[in-house]
Amino acid sequence: MDASPEPEGVEVSLDPEGQLLDKRAAHGLDLRALYKRLVAARLLDLRLARLGLPMWAGSAGEEAVTVLAAMLAGPEDWLYPGVRDVALAPIRGMDLDEFVQQVLGASYNGRPGAVAAADLGIAHAPETLGLQLALAAGQAHAQKLAGPGRMTAALFGEGLTTTGMFHESVALAVTGDLPLVLLCKSTLWADGAPVEAGLLGDSVAERVKACGMWSKRVDGADVVGVYAAIDQAFRRARDGRGPGLVEAVVTRVEQAAEVPAHRDPVERLRRHLDREKVWTPTFQDVIEAEVRGQLERAFGHALKQGAAS
């Protein structure tokens, strides 16, 4: 078995060495700004991991999907995240102090790790596994009744694609022609076969095509390819051209010490910026110092309040 398998059936825009093969795919995208947000999401994940929250699962390696979903969602769009997608909230505009209060369970519904904001179109991640898919389908139905120009996106892992909840949501989206976009993160392990491989087939994107849903499979470490696919799916849904699914094949970099560096979306984009001579160690240090300072201030304030109450 290949020690570092690569995702199959994907078009590469940003190759493993950081070379931009398809410049059209990056049209309108500020790659330096995107890099800063990816680094911020990674540092947030590392900070949350230190809290020891119950049922917490890290998301290192999945940042491209979470960050770009938040960046590309419009003001009238809704996002239904999974439990590993909390980083989208501050990117969507949530105040960092409020974000930390919610993560610690001090507001909203008191459950640690829960993040939601109706004014920002961020739905609460339900405790019932996969329920966000059905809720997102319902939200998309309401949006269709209200008219074009808005859409709903749900984020989830490929494990949910073997459940009835997933298939029912796909059926509702296709038959109702709903403005729903499903963002599936399929895990690719560095030390074996893709986890998504199974009785139903390797590609979630190919499976939903058989149901009549538009879909695209991308490499989750290729942030430019992920951007182009999510942007296309969101625009299609808003324009009333039906639902879609974007399958991003990701590698959970925190779970295996020998993950190749190019499977990390943060590192691959860093390589590109370095090739373009717009990345330096000082640039990196400034980003990390700024983000860490903001996080420590917010978490320190929240934890101090909790200890005083």
XYZ file of C-alpha atoms in Angstrom:
309
model
C 0.000 0.000 0.000
C 1.262 3.458 -0.926
C 2.395 5.178 2.253
C 0.921 8.505 1.139
C -2.004 7.955 -1.254
C -3.372 10.930 -3.152
C -7.070 11.615 -3.789
C -8.339 10.297 -7.098
C -10.707 12.003 -9.519
C -9.721 15.587 -8.660
C -8.475 18.480 -10.779
C -5.388 20.100 -9.270
C -5.158 23.886 -9.146
C -2.411 24.223 -6.536
C 0.035 21.339 -6.790
C 1.901 19.717 -3.850
C 4.896 22.021 -4.355
C 2.748 25.139 -4.211
C 2.711 25.868 -7.930
C -0.523 27.406 -9.184
C -1.458 25.358 -12.245
C -4.793 27.015 -12.965
C -4.593 30.751 -12.324
C -8.210 31.199 -13.379
C -9.321 29.218 -10.339
C -7.775 31.841 -8.044
C -9.450 34.787 -9.767
C -10.670 37.271 -7.164
C -8.981 35.418 -4.306
C -6.487 37.171 -2.011
C -4.179 34.268 -1.174
C -2.251 36.158 1.518
C -5.479 37.018 3.335
C -6.679 33.432 2.944
C -3.401 32.153 4.384
C -3.817 34.349 7.462
C -7.274 32.893 8.066
C -6.047 29.331 7.620
C -3.284 29.945 10.155
C -5.789 31.536 12.539
C -8.090 28.513 12.229
C -5.179 26.143 12.910
C -4.061 28.095 15.988
C -7.652 28.203 17.246
C -7.897 24.435 16.881
C -4.674 23.982 18.850
C -5.924 26.338 21.582
C -9.249 24.524 21.865
C -7.469 21.172 22.090
C -5.782 22.379 25.291
C -9.134 22.964 27.011
C -10.043 19.297 27.327
C -13.652 19.884 26.297
C -15.862 16.780 26.402
C -16.418 15.107 23.007
C -14.035 17.576 21.380
C -12.466 16.563 18.055
C -9.726 18.506 16.321
C -9.974 19.739 12.738
C -6.356 20.290 11.705
C -6.112 19.542 7.997
C -9.740 20.462 7.261
C -9.329 24.243 7.434
C -9.757 24.944 3.727
C -13.395 23.807 3.730
C -14.366 25.537 6.973
C -12.609 28.826 6.238
C -13.789 29.111 2.630
C -17.372 28.198 3.487
C -17.432 31.084 5.956
C -15.727 33.478 3.527
C -17.970 32.665 0.558
C -21.313 32.580 2.378
C -23.363 35.691 1.693
C -25.196 37.810 4.280
C -28.505 36.004 3.654
C -26.979 32.520 3.492
C -27.072 29.989 6.310
C -24.339 27.600 7.457
C -25.075 24.376 9.340
C -21.705 23.268 10.751
C -20.628 20.020 12.324
C -18.902 19.833 15.696
C -15.439 20.357 14.152
C -16.348 23.510 12.220
C -16.450 26.144 14.975
C -13.663 28.185 13.339
C -16.159 29.476 10.786
C -17.872 31.615 13.440
C -15.160 34.276 13.983
C -14.453 34.297 10.239
C -18.159 34.913 9.615
C -17.957 37.900 11.969
C -18.689 36.639 15.477
C -17.036 38.701 18.209
C -14.154 36.684 19.652
C -15.278 37.215 23.251
C -18.769 35.950 22.423
C -17.248 33.040 20.519
C -15.157 31.965 23.506
C -18.135 32.338 25.858
C -20.138 29.985 23.636
C -17.318 27.470 23.221
C -16.928 27.298 26.995
C -20.668 26.782 27.410
C -21.262 30.064 29.210
C -23.903 31.264 26.738
C -26.386 30.040 24.144
C -27.391 26.629 25.516
C -24.680 25.932 28.039
C -23.131 22.995 26.145
C -19.338 23.306 25.769
C -18.286 23.529 22.147
C -21.667 24.815 20.924
C -21.456 27.883 18.671
C -24.381 29.582 16.929
C -25.523 33.027 15.842
C -28.815 33.663 14.071
C -27.762 37.164 13.002
C -24.739 35.668 11.231
C -26.594 32.735 9.709
C -24.747 30.142 11.813
C -26.930 27.303 13.039
C -26.254 25.368 16.209
C -24.518 22.008 15.673
C -27.002 19.480 17.118
C -25.921 16.666 19.400
C -27.780 14.133 17.241
C -25.281 12.926 14.663
C -26.124 14.186 11.191
C -29.231 16.114 12.183
C -27.742 19.293 10.691
C -28.299 17.823 7.220
C -32.054 17.511 7.660
C -32.282 20.917 9.349
C -30.284 22.480 6.516
C -32.660 20.944 3.970
C -35.585 22.503 5.828
C -33.845 25.882 5.901
C -33.153 25.629 2.164
C -36.813 24.856 1.517
C -37.814 28.027 3.368
C -35.281 29.990 1.325
C -36.689 28.637 -1.923
C -40.156 29.798 -0.897
C -38.713 33.255 -0.193
C -37.169 33.492 -3.664
C -33.685 33.218 -5.217
C -30.543 34.933 -4.009
C -29.782 32.886 -0.897
C -28.682 29.359 -0.043
C -27.889 27.009 2.843
C -24.743 24.917 3.264
C -24.176 21.979 5.612
C -20.706 20.747 6.615
C -20.090 17.131 7.640
C -17.742 14.164 7.444
C -18.008 11.245 5.033
C -19.120 8.913 7.815
C -22.597 10.445 7.608
C -22.978 9.420 3.977
C -23.841 5.869 5.052
C -26.802 7.069 7.154
C -30.446 7.424 6.258
C -30.281 11.099 7.264
C -27.852 11.813 4.428
C -29.794 9.951 1.756
C -33.096 11.476 2.822
C -31.563 14.964 2.726
C -30.168 14.343 -0.765
C -33.564 13.075 -1.929
C -35.331 16.136 -0.481
C -32.819 18.501 -2.070
C -33.056 16.919 -5.521
C -36.815 16.420 -5.667
C -37.480 19.870 -4.205
C -34.738 21.558 -6.276
C -33.553 23.228 -3.070
C -30.767 25.828 -2.768
C -28.785 23.427 -0.584
C -25.041 22.778 -0.769
C -23.558 19.782 1.031
C -19.877 20.167 1.957
C -18.492 16.711 2.638
C -15.016 16.196 4.110
C -13.761 12.740 3.149
C -10.781 11.624 5.194
C -7.665 10.336 3.482
C -5.196 8.691 5.858
C -1.490 8.933 5.155
C -0.826 5.355 6.264
C -3.507 3.427 4.396
C -6.533 3.458 2.137
C -9.118 6.229 2.118
C -11.573 5.824 4.952
C -14.439 6.664 2.590
C -13.713 3.503 0.568
C -16.418 0.926 1.219
C -19.381 -0.948 -0.114
C -20.989 2.182 -1.525
C -17.920 3.276 -3.502
C -14.937 5.532 -2.938
C -16.380 8.841 -4.144
C -19.287 10.523 -2.417
C -19.453 12.995 -5.314
C -19.989 10.184 -7.808
C -22.660 8.599 -5.625
C -24.844 11.702 -5.468
C -24.533 12.232 -9.211
C -26.500 9.002 -9.572
C -29.276 10.746 -7.616
C -29.311 13.681 -10.027
C -27.321 16.110 -7.861
C -24.549 18.310 -9.216
C -21.259 17.483 -7.510
C -17.529 18.032 -7.612
C -14.632 16.249 -5.884
C -11.574 18.295 -4.886
C -8.349 17.870 -2.959
C -8.887 19.431 0.469
C -5.195 20.379 0.637
C -5.577 22.410 -2.572
C -7.148 25.585 -1.201
C -7.514 27.138 -4.646
C -9.402 24.115 -5.948
C -11.599 24.091 -2.845
C -12.321 27.797 -3.316
C -13.356 27.352 -6.951
C -15.629 24.386 -6.191
C -17.407 25.934 -3.197
C -17.801 29.257 -4.987
C -19.380 27.506 -7.976
C -21.702 25.425 -5.781
C -22.829 28.449 -3.750
C -23.481 30.531 -6.867
C -25.478 27.742 -8.511
C -27.675 27.364 -5.442
C -28.286 31.112 -5.082
C -29.165 31.403 -8.769
C -31.846 28.728 -8.445
C -29.920 26.109 -10.420
C -30.398 23.418 -7.818
C -28.537 21.711 -4.993
C -24.946 20.522 -5.078
C -22.305 18.616 -3.185
C -18.614 19.406 -2.874
C -16.503 16.529 -1.619
C -13.138 17.668 -0.281
C -10.677 14.844 0.346
C -8.786 15.867 3.482
C -6.066 14.434 5.695
C -6.432 14.851 9.459
C -2.880 16.002 10.048
C -2.999 15.840 13.849
C -3.788 12.127 13.909
C -0.642 10.799 12.230
C 2.932 11.982 12.702
C 4.035 10.935 9.214
C 1.501 12.844 7.136
C 3.304 14.315 4.098
C 3.620 18.079 4.408
C 1.837 18.707 1.115
C -1.327 17.090 2.514
C -1.595 20.055 4.904
C -3.569 22.917 3.258
C -1.753 25.503 5.379
C 1.678 24.248 4.336
C 0.770 23.889 0.658
C -0.440 27.479 0.462
C 2.644 28.620 2.398
C 4.787 26.973 -0.271
C 2.951 28.929 -2.944
C 3.401 32.243 -1.139
C 7.059 31.429 -0.658
C 7.439 30.729 -4.399
C 5.816 34.105 -5.086
C 8.203 35.743 -2.577
C 5.345 37.098 -0.438
C 6.020 34.853 2.565
C 8.831 35.283 5.069
C 9.489 33.859 8.554
C 8.816 37.344 9.918
C 5.428 37.435 8.161
C 4.615 34.078 9.772
C 5.755 35.199 13.218
C 3.631 38.353 13.035
C 0.501 36.401 12.065
C 0.972 33.830 14.819
C 1.785 36.422 17.485
C -1.291 38.477 16.604
C -3.665 35.490 16.580
C -2.224 33.933 19.748
C -2.472 37.279 21.523
C -6.135 37.664 20.584
C -6.952 34.101 21.616
C -5.152 34.288 24.961
C -6.841 37.574 25.795
C -10.309 36.231 24.980
C -9.834 32.865 26.683
C -8.090 34.415 29.672
C -10.929 36.893 30.173
C -13.599 34.205 29.860
C -11.861 31.761 32.193
C -11.299 34.512 34.763
C -15.000 35.406 34.636
C -15.910 31.744 35.064
C -13.667 31.385 38.103
C -15.140 34.511 39.692
C -18.765 33.419 39.244
